[in-house]
Amino acid sequence: ALVFAKLQARFPEDPLAGNSGLRAGQNYMRALQYEKAIKVFTQVFENQTYDEREVRSQALYWSGTSHERMASLMPDDNWKGRSDTMEIAYVNYRRVTFDFPDSIWAKHARGRLADPAFEKRVAKENQEREQMIDALKQSKKNR
């Protein structure tokens, strides 16, 4: 992980810099160092000069996975931290599906979003969407 992270930092303009960051993050994940993995994945998916479809979408997906795994390691009495971390995972998965809808990583993210761990959050989002649609319909009627 350290070698790949150093390669990315030292040669940020190289065409393989995104892949180096991606591999660094994955190795941090394997070592259960989720905070470091998230930091590296964030650098990759926020850098718009990297390959749009593969590298950035994959980094965003793995960042969501890292957040999800980090939440599972939190103690039971830290429900607020766990909830916040799962919310970030949810947002990352949703972002993959919106920003890179035709990538394989969007398919994987949709699979994670179907997990019961996100069931309440998906229901809440659907309810908010319905409320917004109803409000728009009401504003059109009032015109």
mmCIF file of N, CA and C in Angstrom:
data_model
loop_
_atom_site.group_PDB
_atom_site.id
_atom_site.type_symbol
_atom_site.label_atom_id
_atom_site.label_comp_id
_atom_site.label_asym_id
_atom_site.label_seq_id
_atom_site.Cartn_x
_atom_site.Cartn_y
_atom_site.Cartn_z
ATOM 1 N N ALA A 1 0.833 -1.195 0.000
ATOM 2 C CA ALA A 1 0.000 0.000 0.000
ATOM 3 C C ALA A 1 0.873 1.252 0.000
ATOM 4 N N LEU A 2 1.932 1.216 0.816
ATOM 5 C CA LEU A 2 2.807 2.386 0.894
ATOM 6 C C LEU A 2 3.494 2.670 -0.437
ATOM 7 N N VAL A 3 3.943 1.626 -1.112
ATOM 8 C CA VAL A 3 4.635 1.803 -2.386
ATOM 9 C C VAL A 3 3.692 2.403 -3.422
ATOM 10 N N PHE A 4 2.488 1.857 -3.540
ATOM 11 C CA PHE A 4 1.525 2.384 -4.505
ATOM 12 C C PHE A 4 1.129 3.823 -4.161
ATOM 13 N N ALA A 5 0.949 4.129 -2.880
ATOM 14 C CA ALA A 5 0.594 5.485 -2.467
ATOM 15 C C ALA A 5 1.713 6.464 -2.812
ATOM 16 N N LYS A 6 2.954 6.028 -2.623
ATOM 17 C CA LYS A 6 4.086 6.902 -2.960
ATOM 18 C C LYS A 6 4.197 7.118 -4.462
ATOM 19 N N LEU A 7 3.917 6.081 -5.233
ATOM 20 C CA LEU A 7 3.939 6.228 -6.692
ATOM 21 C C LEU A 7 2.894 7.245 -7.142
ATOM 22 N N GLN A 8 1.706 7.156 -6.574
ATOM 23 C CA GLN A 8 0.658 8.103 -6.937
ATOM 24 C C GLN A 8 1.046 9.527 -6.548
ATOM 25 N N ALA A 9 1.595 9.687 -5.363
ATOM 26 C CA ALA A 9 1.979 11.017 -4.886
ATOM 27 C C ALA A 9 3.150 11.587 -5.679
ATOM 28 N N ARG A 10 4.089 10.740 -6.025
ATOM 29 C CA ARG A 10 5.296 11.220 -6.706
ATOM 30 C C ARG A 10 5.072 11.499 -8.187
ATOM 31 N N PHE A 11 4.185 10.728 -8.812
ATOM 32 C CA PHE A 11 3.935 10.881 -10.249
ATOM 33 C C PHE A 11 2.443 11.088 -10.514
ATOM 34 N N PRO A 12 1.855 12.181 -10.016
ATOM 35 C CA PRO A 12 0.405 12.362 -10.135
ATOM 36 C C PRO A 12 -0.096 12.538 -11.576
ATOM 37 N N GLU A 13 0.784 12.932 -12.482
ATOM 38 C CA GLU A 13 0.364 13.143 -13.872
ATOM 39 C C GLU A 13 0.504 11.893 -14.736
ATOM 40 N N ASP A 14 1.123 10.862 -14.200
ATOM 41 C CA ASP A 14 1.308 9.622 -14.952
ATOM 42 C C ASP A 14 -0.039 8.969 -15.210
ATOM 43 N N PRO A 15 -0.226 8.372 -16.382
ATOM 44 C CA PRO A 15 -1.502 7.713 -16.689
ATOM 45 C C PRO A 15 -1.857 6.581 -15.717
ATOM 46 N N LEU A 16 -0.877 6.023 -15.042
ATOM 47 C CA LEU A 16 -1.137 4.935 -14.101
ATOM 48 C C LEU A 16 -1.278 5.412 -12.659
ATOM 49 N N ALA A 17 -1.254 6.719 -12.432
ATOM 50 C CA ALA A 17 -1.346 7.244 -11.064
ATOM 51 C C ALA A 17 -2.670 6.853 -10.412
ATOM 52 N N GLY A 18 -3.756 6.913 -11.165
ATOM 53 C CA GLY A 18 -5.055 6.521 -10.614
ATOM 54 C C GLY A 18 -5.081 5.067 -10.202
ATOM 55 N N ASN A 19 -4.514 4.214 -11.051
ATOM 56 C CA ASN A 19 -4.435 2.785 -10.715
ATOM 57 C C ASN A 19 -3.564 2.550 -9.491
ATOM 58 N N SER A 20 -2.486 3.317 -9.371
ATOM 59 C CA SER A 20 -1.624 3.179 -8.195
ATOM 60 C C SER A 20 -2.391 3.538 -6.929
ATOM 61 N N GLY A 21 -3.144 4.617 -6.973
ATOM 62 C CA GLY A 21 -3.949 5.007 -5.822
ATOM 63 C C GLY A 21 -5.003 3.965 -5.499
ATOM 64 N N LEU A 22 -5.603 3.439 -6.541
ATOM 65 C CA LEU A 22 -6.623 2.400 -6.362
ATOM 66 C C LEU A 22 -6.027 1.169 -5.686
ATOM 67 N N ARG A 23 -4.876 0.734 -6.134
ATOM 68 C CA ARG A 23 -4.220 -0.429 -5.544
ATOM 69 C C ARG A 23 -3.766 -0.141 -4.107
ATOM 70 N N ALA A 24 -3.309 1.079 -3.853
ATOM 71 C CA ALA A 24 -2.915 1.435 -2.484
ATOM 72 C C ALA A 24 -4.119 1.320 -1.559
ATOM 73 N N GLY A 25 -5.242 1.870 -1.971
ATOM 74 C CA GLY A 25 -6.452 1.799 -1.160
ATOM 75 C C GLY A 25 -6.914 0.379 -0.920
ATOM 76 N N GLN A 26 -6.845 -0.443 -1.952
ATOM 77 C CA GLN A 26 -7.260 -1.841 -1.795
ATOM 78 C C GLN A 26 -6.349 -2.586 -0.822
ATOM 79 N N ASN A 27 -5.066 -2.288 -0.867
ATOM 80 C CA ASN A 27 -4.140 -2.941 0.070
ATOM 81 C C ASN A 27 -4.356 -2.455 1.496
ATOM 82 N N TYR A 28 -4.671 -1.173 1.664
ATOM 83 C CA TYR A 28 -5.021 -0.695 3.003
ATOM 84 C C TYR A 28 -6.278 -1.398 3.506
ATOM 85 N N MET A 29 -7.236 -1.600 2.610
ATOM 86 C CA MET A 29 -8.457 -2.324 3.002
ATOM 87 C C MET A 29 -8.124 -3.733 3.468
ATOM 88 N N ARG A 30 -7.280 -4.427 2.730
ATOM 89 C CA ARG A 30 -6.903 -5.792 3.100
ATOM 90 C C ARG A 30 -6.226 -5.838 4.466
ATOM 91 N N ALA A 31 -5.548 -4.743 4.798
ATOM 92 C CA ALA A 31 -4.854 -4.659 6.090
ATOM 93 C C ALA A 31 -5.782 -4.111 7.186
ATOM 94 N N LEU A 32 -7.068 -3.954 6.854
ATOM 95 C CA LEU A 32 -8.085 -3.437 7.781
ATOM 96 C C LEU A 32 -7.785 -2.013 8.247
ATOM 97 N N GLN A 33 -7.063 -1.261 7.433
ATOM 98 C CA GLN A 33 -6.765 0.141 7.716
ATOM 99 C C GLN A 33 -7.718 0.998 6.881
ATOM 100 N N TYR A 34 -8.976 0.991 7.305
ATOM 101 C CA TYR A 34 -10.031 1.590 6.491
ATOM 102 C C TYR A 34 -9.923 3.102 6.365
ATOM 103 N N GLU A 35 -9.468 3.782 7.386
ATOM 104 C CA GLU A 35 -9.334 5.236 7.296
ATOM 105 C C GLU A 35 -8.314 5.633 6.237
ATOM 106 N N LYS A 36 -7.190 4.925 6.197
ATOM 107 C CA LYS A 36 -6.181 5.198 5.174
ATOM 108 C C LYS A 36 -6.715 4.843 3.793
ATOM 109 N N ALA A 37 -7.433 3.735 3.694
ATOM 110 C CA ALA A 37 -8.005 3.326 2.419
ATOM 111 C C ALA A 37 -8.975 4.386 1.905
ATOM 112 N N ILE A 38 -9.825 4.880 2.782
ATOM 113 C CA ILE A 38 -10.815 5.895 2.394
ATOM 114 C C ILE A 38 -10.121 7.161 1.915
ATOM 115 N N LYS A 39 -9.068 7.549 2.604
ATOM 116 C CA LYS A 39 -8.325 8.752 2.212
ATOM 117 C C LYS A 39 -7.767 8.610 0.791
ATOM 118 N N VAL A 40 -7.173 7.453 0.505
ATOM 119 C CA VAL A 40 -6.590 7.229 -0.817
ATOM 120 C C VAL A 40 -7.684 7.127 -1.881
ATOM 121 N N PHE A 41 -8.748 6.383 -1.593
ATOM 122 C CA PHE A 41 -9.845 6.266 -2.557
ATOM 123 C C PHE A 41 -10.454 7.633 -2.867
ATOM 124 N N THR A 42 -10.569 8.465 -1.848
ATOM 125 C CA THR A 42 -11.135 9.804 -2.052
ATOM 126 C C THR A 42 -10.251 10.621 -2.978
ATOM 127 N N GLN A 43 -8.941 10.534 -2.809
ATOM 128 C CA GLN A 43 -8.023 11.245 -3.699
ATOM 129 C C GLN A 43 -8.207 10.785 -5.140
ATOM 130 N N VAL A 44 -8.458 9.501 -5.324
ATOM 131 C CA VAL A 44 -8.605 8.962 -6.675
ATOM 132 C C VAL A 44 -9.922 9.422 -7.299
ATOM 133 N N PHE A 45 -11.048 9.239 -6.597
ATOM 134 C CA PHE A 45 -12.306 9.560 -7.260
ATOM 135 C C PHE A 45 -12.566 11.060 -7.372
ATOM 136 N N GLU A 46 -11.872 11.873 -6.590
ATOM 137 C CA GLU A 46 -12.040 13.316 -6.732
ATOM 138 C C GLU A 46 -11.155 13.905 -7.826
ATOM 139 N N ASN A 47 -10.175 13.163 -8.296
ATOM 140 C CA ASN A 47 -9.276 13.644 -9.344
ATOM 141 C C ASN A 47 -9.901 13.344 -10.703
ATOM 142 N N GLN A 48 -10.420 14.360 -11.339
ATOM 143 C CA GLN A 48 -11.145 14.162 -12.586
ATOM 144 C C GLN A 48 -10.240 13.901 -13.785
ATOM 145 N N THR A 49 -8.925 13.985 -13.591
ATOM 146 C CA THR A 49 -8.029 13.682 -14.705
ATOM 147 C C THR A 49 -7.816 12.182 -14.873
ATOM 148 N N TYR A 50 -8.212 11.408 -13.856
ATOM 149 C CA TYR A 50 -8.076 9.961 -13.970
ATOM 150 C C TYR A 50 -9.183 9.414 -14.860
ATOM 151 N N ASP A 51 -8.963 8.224 -15.373
ATOM 152 C CA ASP A 51 -9.923 7.542 -16.234
ATOM 153 C C ASP A 51 -11.313 7.588 -15.599
ATOM 154 N N GLU A 52 -12.249 8.185 -16.290
ATOM 155 C CA GLU A 52 -13.595 8.393 -15.763
ATOM 156 C C GLU A 52 -14.283 7.107 -15.349
ATOM 157 N N ARG A 53 -14.362 6.166 -16.224
ATOM 158 C CA ARG A 53 -15.253 5.026 -16.016
ATOM 159 C C ARG A 53 -14.711 3.987 -15.050
ATOM 160 N N GLU A 54 -13.510 3.562 -15.267
ATOM 161 C CA GLU A 54 -13.002 2.437 -14.489
ATOM 162 C C GLU A 54 -12.370 2.830 -13.164
ATOM 163 N N VAL A 55 -11.406 3.704 -13.214
ATOM 164 C CA VAL A 55 -10.631 4.013 -12.017
ATOM 165 C C VAL A 55 -11.465 4.778 -10.998
ATOM 166 N N ARG A 56 -12.107 5.845 -11.434
ATOM 167 C CA ARG A 56 -12.866 6.678 -10.486
ATOM 168 C C ARG A 56 -14.100 5.962 -9.951
ATOM 169 N N SER A 57 -14.809 5.241 -10.811
ATOM 170 C CA SER A 57 -16.002 4.536 -10.338
ATOM 171 C C SER A 57 -15.621 3.431 -9.354
ATOM 172 N N GLN A 58 -14.520 2.772 -9.631
ATOM 173 C CA GLN A 58 -14.066 1.707 -8.739
ATOM 174 C C GLN A 58 -13.619 2.276 -7.388
ATOM 175 N N ALA A 59 -12.918 3.404 -7.409
ATOM 176 C CA ALA A 59 -12.471 4.034 -6.159
ATOM 177 C C ALA A 59 -13.676 4.471 -5.324
ATOM 178 N N LEU A 60 -14.696 4.981 -5.973
ATOM 179 C CA LEU A 60 -15.895 5.410 -5.256
ATOM 180 C C LEU A 60 -16.617 4.213 -4.643
ATOM 181 N N TYR A 61 -16.702 3.131 -5.394
ATOM 182 C CA TYR A 61 -17.332 1.913 -4.876
ATOM 183 C C TYR A 61 -16.554 1.377 -3.664
ATOM 184 N N TRP A 62 -15.229 1.276 -3.794
ATOM 185 C CA TRP A 62 -14.429 0.721 -2.700
ATOM 186 C C TRP A 62 -14.420 1.649 -1.487
ATOM 187 N N SER A 63 -14.577 2.933 -1.707
ATOM 188 C CA SER A 63 -14.703 3.851 -0.582
ATOM 189 C C SER A 63 -15.986 3.549 0.193
ATOM 190 N N GLY A 64 -17.070 3.289 -0.524
ATOM 191 C CA GLY A 64 -18.318 2.897 0.131
ATOM 192 C C GLY A 64 -18.154 1.606 0.910
ATOM 193 N N THR A 65 -17.481 0.648 0.302
ATOM 194 C CA THR A 65 -17.244 -0.630 0.968
ATOM 195 C C THR A 65 -16.390 -0.445 2.221
ATOM 196 N N SER A 66 -15.386 0.413 2.136
ATOM 197 C CA SER A 66 -14.531 0.673 3.297
ATOM 198 C C SER A 66 -15.331 1.309 4.430
ATOM 199 N N HIS A 67 -16.196 2.246 4.089
ATOM 200 C CA HIS A 67 -17.046 2.859 5.114
ATOM 201 C C HIS A 67 -17.959 1.809 5.747
ATOM 202 N N GLU A 68 -18.524 0.955 4.923
ATOM 203 C CA GLU A 68 -19.428 -0.086 5.427
ATOM 204 C C GLU A 68 -18.689 -1.041 6.366
ATOM 205 N N ARG A 69 -17.502 -1.454 5.976
ATOM 206 C CA ARG A 69 -16.720 -2.366 6.816
ATOM 207 C C ARG A 69 -16.239 -1.686 8.090
ATOM 208 N N MET A 70 -15.890 -0.420 7.983
ATOM 209 C CA MET A 70 -15.454 0.316 9.167
ATOM 210 C C MET A 70 -16.617 0.428 10.163
ATOM 211 N N ALA A 71 -17.824 0.649 9.652
ATOM 212 C CA ALA A 71 -19.005 0.736 10.523
ATOM 213 C C ALA A 71 -19.251 -0.586 11.242
ATOM 214 N N SER A 72 -19.001 -1.688 10.544
ATOM 215 C CA SER A 72 -19.251 -2.990 11.169
ATOM 216 C C SER A 72 -18.277 -3.289 12.305
ATOM 217 N N LEU A 73 -17.143 -2.601 12.332
ATOM 218 C CA LEU A 73 -16.151 -2.808 13.388
ATOM 219 C C LEU A 73 -16.347 -1.880 14.585
ATOM 220 N N MET A 74 -17.271 -0.927 14.449
ATOM 221 C CA MET A 74 -17.502 0.011 15.547
ATOM 222 C C MET A 74 -18.244 -0.678 16.677
ATOM 223 N N PRO A 75 -17.985 -0.261 17.909
ATOM 224 C CA PRO A 75 -18.677 -0.880 19.048
ATOM 225 C C PRO A 75 -20.177 -0.615 18.995
ATOM 226 N N ASP A 76 -20.934 -1.507 19.608
ATOM 227 C CA ASP A 76 -22.392 -1.412 19.591
ATOM 228 C C ASP A 76 -22.910 -0.126 20.220
ATOM 229 N N ASP A 77 -22.201 0.407 21.194
ATOM 230 C CA ASP A 77 -22.683 1.611 21.868
ATOM 231 C C ASP A 77 -22.395 2.891 21.069
ATOM 232 N N ASN A 78 -21.691 2.778 19.958
ATOM 233 C CA ASN A 78 -21.404 3.935 19.112
ATOM 234 C C ASN A 78 -22.366 3.948 17.923
ATOM 235 N N TRP A 79 -23.657 3.956 18.200
ATOM 236 C CA TRP A 79 -24.648 3.876 17.130
ATOM 237 C C TRP A 79 -24.627 5.106 16.241
ATOM 238 N N LYS A 80 -24.306 6.285 16.793
ATOM 239 C CA LYS A 80 -24.257 7.519 15.994
ATOM 240 C C LYS A 80 -23.124 7.447 14.976
ATOM 241 N N GLY A 81 -21.944 7.040 15.426
ATOM 242 C CA GLY A 81 -20.813 6.910 14.509
ATOM 243 C C GLY A 81 -21.068 5.866 13.450
ATOM 244 N N ARG A 82 -21.663 4.748 13.846
ATOM 245 C CA ARG A 82 -21.983 3.685 12.900
ATOM 246 C C ARG A 82 -23.001 4.177 11.869
ATOM 247 N N SER A 83 -24.022 4.878 12.349
ATOM 248 C CA SER A 83 -25.062 5.397 11.459
ATOM 249 C C SER A 83 -24.490 6.401 10.460
ATOM 250 N N ASP A 84 -23.649 7.310 10.936
ATOM 251 C CA ASP A 84 -23.031 8.301 10.053
ATOM 252 C C ASP A 84 -22.138 7.644 9.003
ATOM 253 N N THR A 85 -21.389 6.651 9.425
ATOM 254 C CA THR A 85 -20.486 5.952 8.512
ATOM 255 C C THR A 85 -21.272 5.175 7.462
ATOM 256 N N MET A 86 -22.361 4.539 7.868
ATOM 257 C CA MET A 86 -23.209 3.832 6.907
ATOM 258 C C MET A 86 -23.884 4.809 5.940
ATOM 259 N N GLU A 87 -24.206 5.995 6.411
ATOM 260 C CA GLU A 87 -24.790 7.016 5.535
ATOM 261 C C GLU A 87 -23.799 7.420 4.447
ATOM 262 N N ILE A 88 -22.539 7.561 4.817
ATOM 263 C CA ILE A 88 -21.510 7.897 3.829
ATOM 264 C C ILE A 88 -21.363 6.755 2.826
ATOM 265 N N ALA A 89 -21.398 5.517 3.298
ATOM 266 C CA ALA A 89 -21.334 4.367 2.394
ATOM 267 C C ALA A 89 -22.493 4.417 1.415
ATOM 268 N N TYR A 90 -23.691 4.694 1.927
ATOM 269 C CA TYR A 90 -24.880 4.786 1.078
ATOM 270 C C TYR A 90 -24.709 5.870 0.015
ATOM 271 N N VAL A 91 -24.250 7.034 0.442
ATOM 272 C CA VAL A 91 -24.056 8.148 -0.493
ATOM 273 C C VAL A 91 -23.034 7.780 -1.565
ATOM 274 N N ASN A 92 -21.957 7.112 -1.180
ATOM 275 C CA ASN A 92 -20.951 6.704 -2.162
ATOM 276 C C ASN A 92 -21.530 5.723 -3.175
ATOM 277 N N TYR A 93 -22.282 4.740 -2.693
ATOM 278 C CA TYR A 93 -22.890 3.768 -3.608
ATOM 279 C C TYR A 93 -23.865 4.465 -4.561
ATOM 280 N N ARG A 94 -24.675 5.373 -4.027
ATOM 281 C CA ARG A 94 -25.632 6.092 -4.881
ATOM 282 C C ARG A 94 -24.892 6.941 -5.908
ATOM 283 N N ARG A 95 -23.814 7.557 -5.475
ATOM 284 C CA ARG A 95 -23.047 8.411 -6.382
ATOM 285 C C ARG A 95 -22.459 7.601 -7.531
ATOM 286 N N VAL A 96 -22.015 6.388 -7.251
ATOM 287 C CA VAL A 96 -21.501 5.528 -8.324
ATOM 288 C C VAL A 96 -22.610 5.294 -9.343
ATOM 289 N N THR A 97 -23.830 5.024 -8.868
ATOM 290 C CA THR A 97 -24.928 4.717 -9.790
ATOM 291 C C THR A 97 -25.344 5.938 -10.598
ATOM 292 N N PHE A 98 -25.168 7.139 -10.049
ATOM 293 C CA PHE A 98 -25.529 8.355 -10.786
ATOM 294 C C PHE A 98 -24.403 8.843 -11.692
ATOM 295 N N ASP A 99 -23.179 8.878 -11.170
ATOM 296 C CA ASP A 99 -22.053 9.423 -11.935
ATOM 297 C C ASP A 99 -21.518 8.468 -12.993
ATOM 298 N N PHE A 100 -21.616 7.171 -12.746
ATOM 299 C CA PHE A 100 -21.063 6.168 -13.656
ATOM 300 C C PHE A 100 -22.087 5.055 -13.887
ATOM 301 N N PRO A 101 -23.278 5.379 -14.389
ATOM 302 C CA PRO A 101 -24.383 4.408 -14.426
ATOM 303 C C PRO A 101 -24.123 3.172 -15.280
ATOM 304 N N ASP A 102 -23.268 3.266 -16.276
ATOM 305 C CA ASP A 102 -23.046 2.123 -17.155
ATOM 306 C C ASP A 102 -21.804 1.309 -16.788
ATOM 307 N N SER A 103 -21.173 1.636 -15.663
ATOM 308 C CA SER A 103 -19.972 0.893 -15.276
ATOM 309 C C SER A 103 -20.345 -0.372 -14.497
ATOM 310 N N ILE A 104 -19.432 -1.303 -14.472
ATOM 311 C CA ILE A 104 -19.630 -2.532 -13.698
ATOM 312 C C ILE A 104 -19.721 -2.200 -12.207
ATOM 313 N N TRP A 105 -19.069 -1.112 -11.790
ATOM 314 C CA TRP A 105 -19.078 -0.732 -10.377
ATOM 315 C C TRP A 105 -20.429 -0.173 -9.962
ATOM 316 N N ALA A 106 -21.160 0.408 -10.903
ATOM 317 C CA ALA A 106 -22.536 0.840 -10.604
ATOM 318 C C ALA A 106 -23.416 -0.384 -10.381
ATOM 319 N N LYS A 107 -23.165 -1.428 -11.141
ATOM 320 C CA LYS A 107 -23.919 -2.673 -10.948
ATOM 321 C C LYS A 107 -23.649 -3.248 -9.559
ATOM 322 N N HIS A 108 -22.386 -3.258 -9.177
ATOM 323 C CA HIS A 108 -22.027 -3.747 -7.837
ATOM 324 C C HIS A 108 -22.651 -2.864 -6.750
ATOM 325 N N ALA A 109 -22.635 -1.553 -6.980
ATOM 326 C CA ALA A 109 -23.203 -0.621 -5.999
ATOM 327 C C ALA A 109 -24.711 -0.836 -5.857
ATOM 328 N N ARG A 110 -25.407 -1.058 -6.967
ATOM 329 C CA ARG A 110 -26.843 -1.349 -6.888
ATOM 330 C C ARG A 110 -27.089 -2.616 -6.086
ATOM 331 N N GLY A 111 -26.211 -3.581 -6.214
ATOM 332 C CA GLY A 111 -26.316 -4.801 -5.422
ATOM 333 C C GLY A 111 -26.149 -4.524 -3.935
ATOM 334 N N ARG A 112 -25.200 -3.671 -3.583
ATOM 335 C CA ARG A 112 -25.005 -3.319 -2.174
ATOM 336 C C ARG A 112 -26.198 -2.527 -1.647
ATOM 337 N N LEU A 113 -26.762 -1.664 -2.468
ATOM 338 C CA LEU A 113 -27.913 -0.862 -2.036
ATOM 339 C C LEU A 113 -29.152 -1.718 -1.796
ATOM 340 N N ALA A 114 -29.192 -2.896 -2.394
ATOM 341 C CA ALA A 114 -30.312 -3.806 -2.171
ATOM 342 C C ALA A 114 -30.183 -4.572 -0.859
ATOM 343 N N ASP A 115 -29.054 -4.422 -0.192
ATOM 344 C CA ASP A 115 -28.817 -5.101 1.080
ATOM 345 C C ASP A 115 -29.766 -4.566 2.154
ATOM 346 N N PRO A 116 -30.242 -5.427 3.034
ATOM 347 C CA PRO A 116 -31.137 -4.969 4.111
ATOM 348 C C PRO A 116 -30.539 -3.870 4.998
ATOM 349 N N ALA A 117 -29.229 -3.751 5.034
ATOM 350 C CA ALA A 117 -28.595 -2.701 5.849
ATOM 351 C C ALA A 117 -28.993 -1.308 5.372
ATOM 352 N N PHE A 118 -29.364 -1.174 4.099
ATOM 353 C CA PHE A 118 -29.727 0.125 3.531
ATOM 354 C C PHE A 118 -31.229 0.258 3.292
ATOM 355 N N GLU A 119 -32.007 -0.723 3.724
ATOM 356 C CA GLU A 119 -33.435 -0.752 3.449
ATOM 357 C C GLU A 119 -34.162 0.495 3.964
ATOM 358 N N LYS A 120 -33.896 0.884 5.194
ATOM 359 C CA LYS A 120 -34.570 2.058 5.759
ATOM 360 C C LYS A 120 -34.165 3.333 5.023
ATOM 361 N N ARG A 121 -32.896 3.431 4.665
ATOM 362 C CA ARG A 121 -32.416 4.635 3.974
ATOM 363 C C ARG A 121 -33.035 4.751 2.586
ATOM 364 N N VAL A 122 -33.174 3.645 1.890
ATOM 365 C CA VAL A 122 -33.799 3.649 0.563
ATOM 366 C C VAL A 122 -35.271 4.043 0.692
ATOM 367 N N ALA A 123 -35.959 3.501 1.688
ATOM 368 C CA ALA A 123 -37.370 3.846 1.907
ATOM 369 C C ALA A 123 -37.513 5.335 2.210
ATOM 370 N N LYS A 124 -36.621 5.865 3.021
ATOM 371 C CA LYS A 124 -36.660 7.294 3.351
ATOM 372 C C LYS A 124 -36.453 8.140 2.097
ATOM 373 N N GLU A 125 -35.508 7.756 1.261
ATOM 374 C CA GLU A 125 -35.248 8.500 0.034
ATOM 375 C C GLU A 125 -36.461 8.448 -0.902
ATOM 376 N N ASN A 126 -37.098 7.287 -1.001
ATOM 377 C CA ASN A 126 -38.283 7.170 -1.841
ATOM 378 C C ASN A 126 -39.419 8.042 -1.318
ATOM 379 N N GLN A 127 -39.587 8.091 -0.004
ATOM 380 C CA GLN A 127 -40.618 8.927 0.598
ATOM 381 C C GLN A 127 -40.338 10.405 0.321
ATOM 382 N N GLU A 128 -39.102 10.818 0.461
ATOM 383 C CA GLU A 128 -38.728 12.205 0.180
ATOM 384 C C GLU A 128 -38.980 12.553 -1.280
ATOM 385 N N ARG A 129 -38.692 11.628 -2.173
ATOM 386 C CA ARG A 129 -38.928 11.836 -3.600
ATOM 387 C C ARG A 129 -40.423 12.022 -3.869
ATOM 388 N N GLU A 130 -41.244 11.186 -3.250
ATOM 389 C CA GLU A 130 -42.696 11.297 -3.419
ATOM 390 C C GLU A 130 -43.214 12.631 -2.890
ATOM 391 N N GLN A 131 -42.705 13.075 -1.747
ATOM 392 C CA GLN A 131 -43.109 14.357 -1.183
ATOM 393 C C GLN A 131 -42.732 15.503 -2.112
ATOM 394 N N MET A 132 -41.566 15.409 -2.725
ATOM 395 C CA MET A 132 -41.126 16.442 -3.641
ATOM 396 C C MET A 132 -42.018 16.474 -4.884
ATOM 397 N N ILE A 133 -42.358 15.317 -5.393
ATOM 398 C CA ILE A 133 -43.239 15.246 -6.561
ATOM 399 C C ILE A 133 -44.608 15.818 -6.224
ATOM 400 N N ASP A 134 -45.139 15.466 -5.053
ATOM 401 C CA ASP A 134 -46.433 16.001 -4.627
ATOM 402 C C ASP A 134 -46.387 17.520 -4.489
ATOM 403 N N ALA A 135 -45.309 18.042 -3.939
ATOM 404 C CA ALA A 135 -45.172 19.491 -3.787
ATOM 405 C C ALA A 135 -45.123 20.183 -5.144
ATOM 406 N N LEU A 136 -44.441 19.576 -6.109
ATOM 407 C CA LEU A 136 -44.388 20.145 -7.459
ATOM 408 C C LEU A 136 -45.768 20.142 -8.114
ATOM 409 N N LYS A 137 -46.497 19.051 -7.913
ATOM 410 C CA LYS A 137 -47.855 18.979 -8.466
ATOM 411 C C LYS A 137 -48.755 20.048 -7.850
ATOM 412 N N GLN A 138 -48.626 20.255 -6.548
ATOM 413 C CA GLN A 138 -49.422 21.281 -5.859
ATOM 414 C C GLN A 138 -49.078 22.679 -6.371
ATOM 415 N N SER A 139 -47.790 22.931 -6.583
ATOM 416 C CA SER A 139 -47.400 24.263 -7.069
ATOM 417 C C SER A 139 -47.908 24.509 -8.474
ATOM 418 N N LYS A 140 -48.002 23.482 -9.304
ATOM 419 C CA LYS A 140 -48.551 23.623 -10.656
ATOM 420 C C LYS A 140 -50.049 23.895 -10.606
ATOM 421 N N LYS A 141 -50.749 23.247 -9.665
ATOM 422 C CA LYS A 141 -52.187 23.463 -9.515
ATOM 423 C C LYS A 141 -52.493 24.871 -9.032
ATOM 424 N N ASN A 142 -51.616 25.418 -8.191
ATOM 425 C CA ASN A 142 -51.839 26.734 -7.603
ATOM 426 C C ASN A 142 -51.518 27.867 -8.574
ATOM 427 N N ARG A 143 -50.948 27.593 -9.687
ATOM 428 C CA ARG A 143 -50.581 28.649 -10.660
ATOM 429 C C ARG A 143 -51.749 29.098 -11.424
#
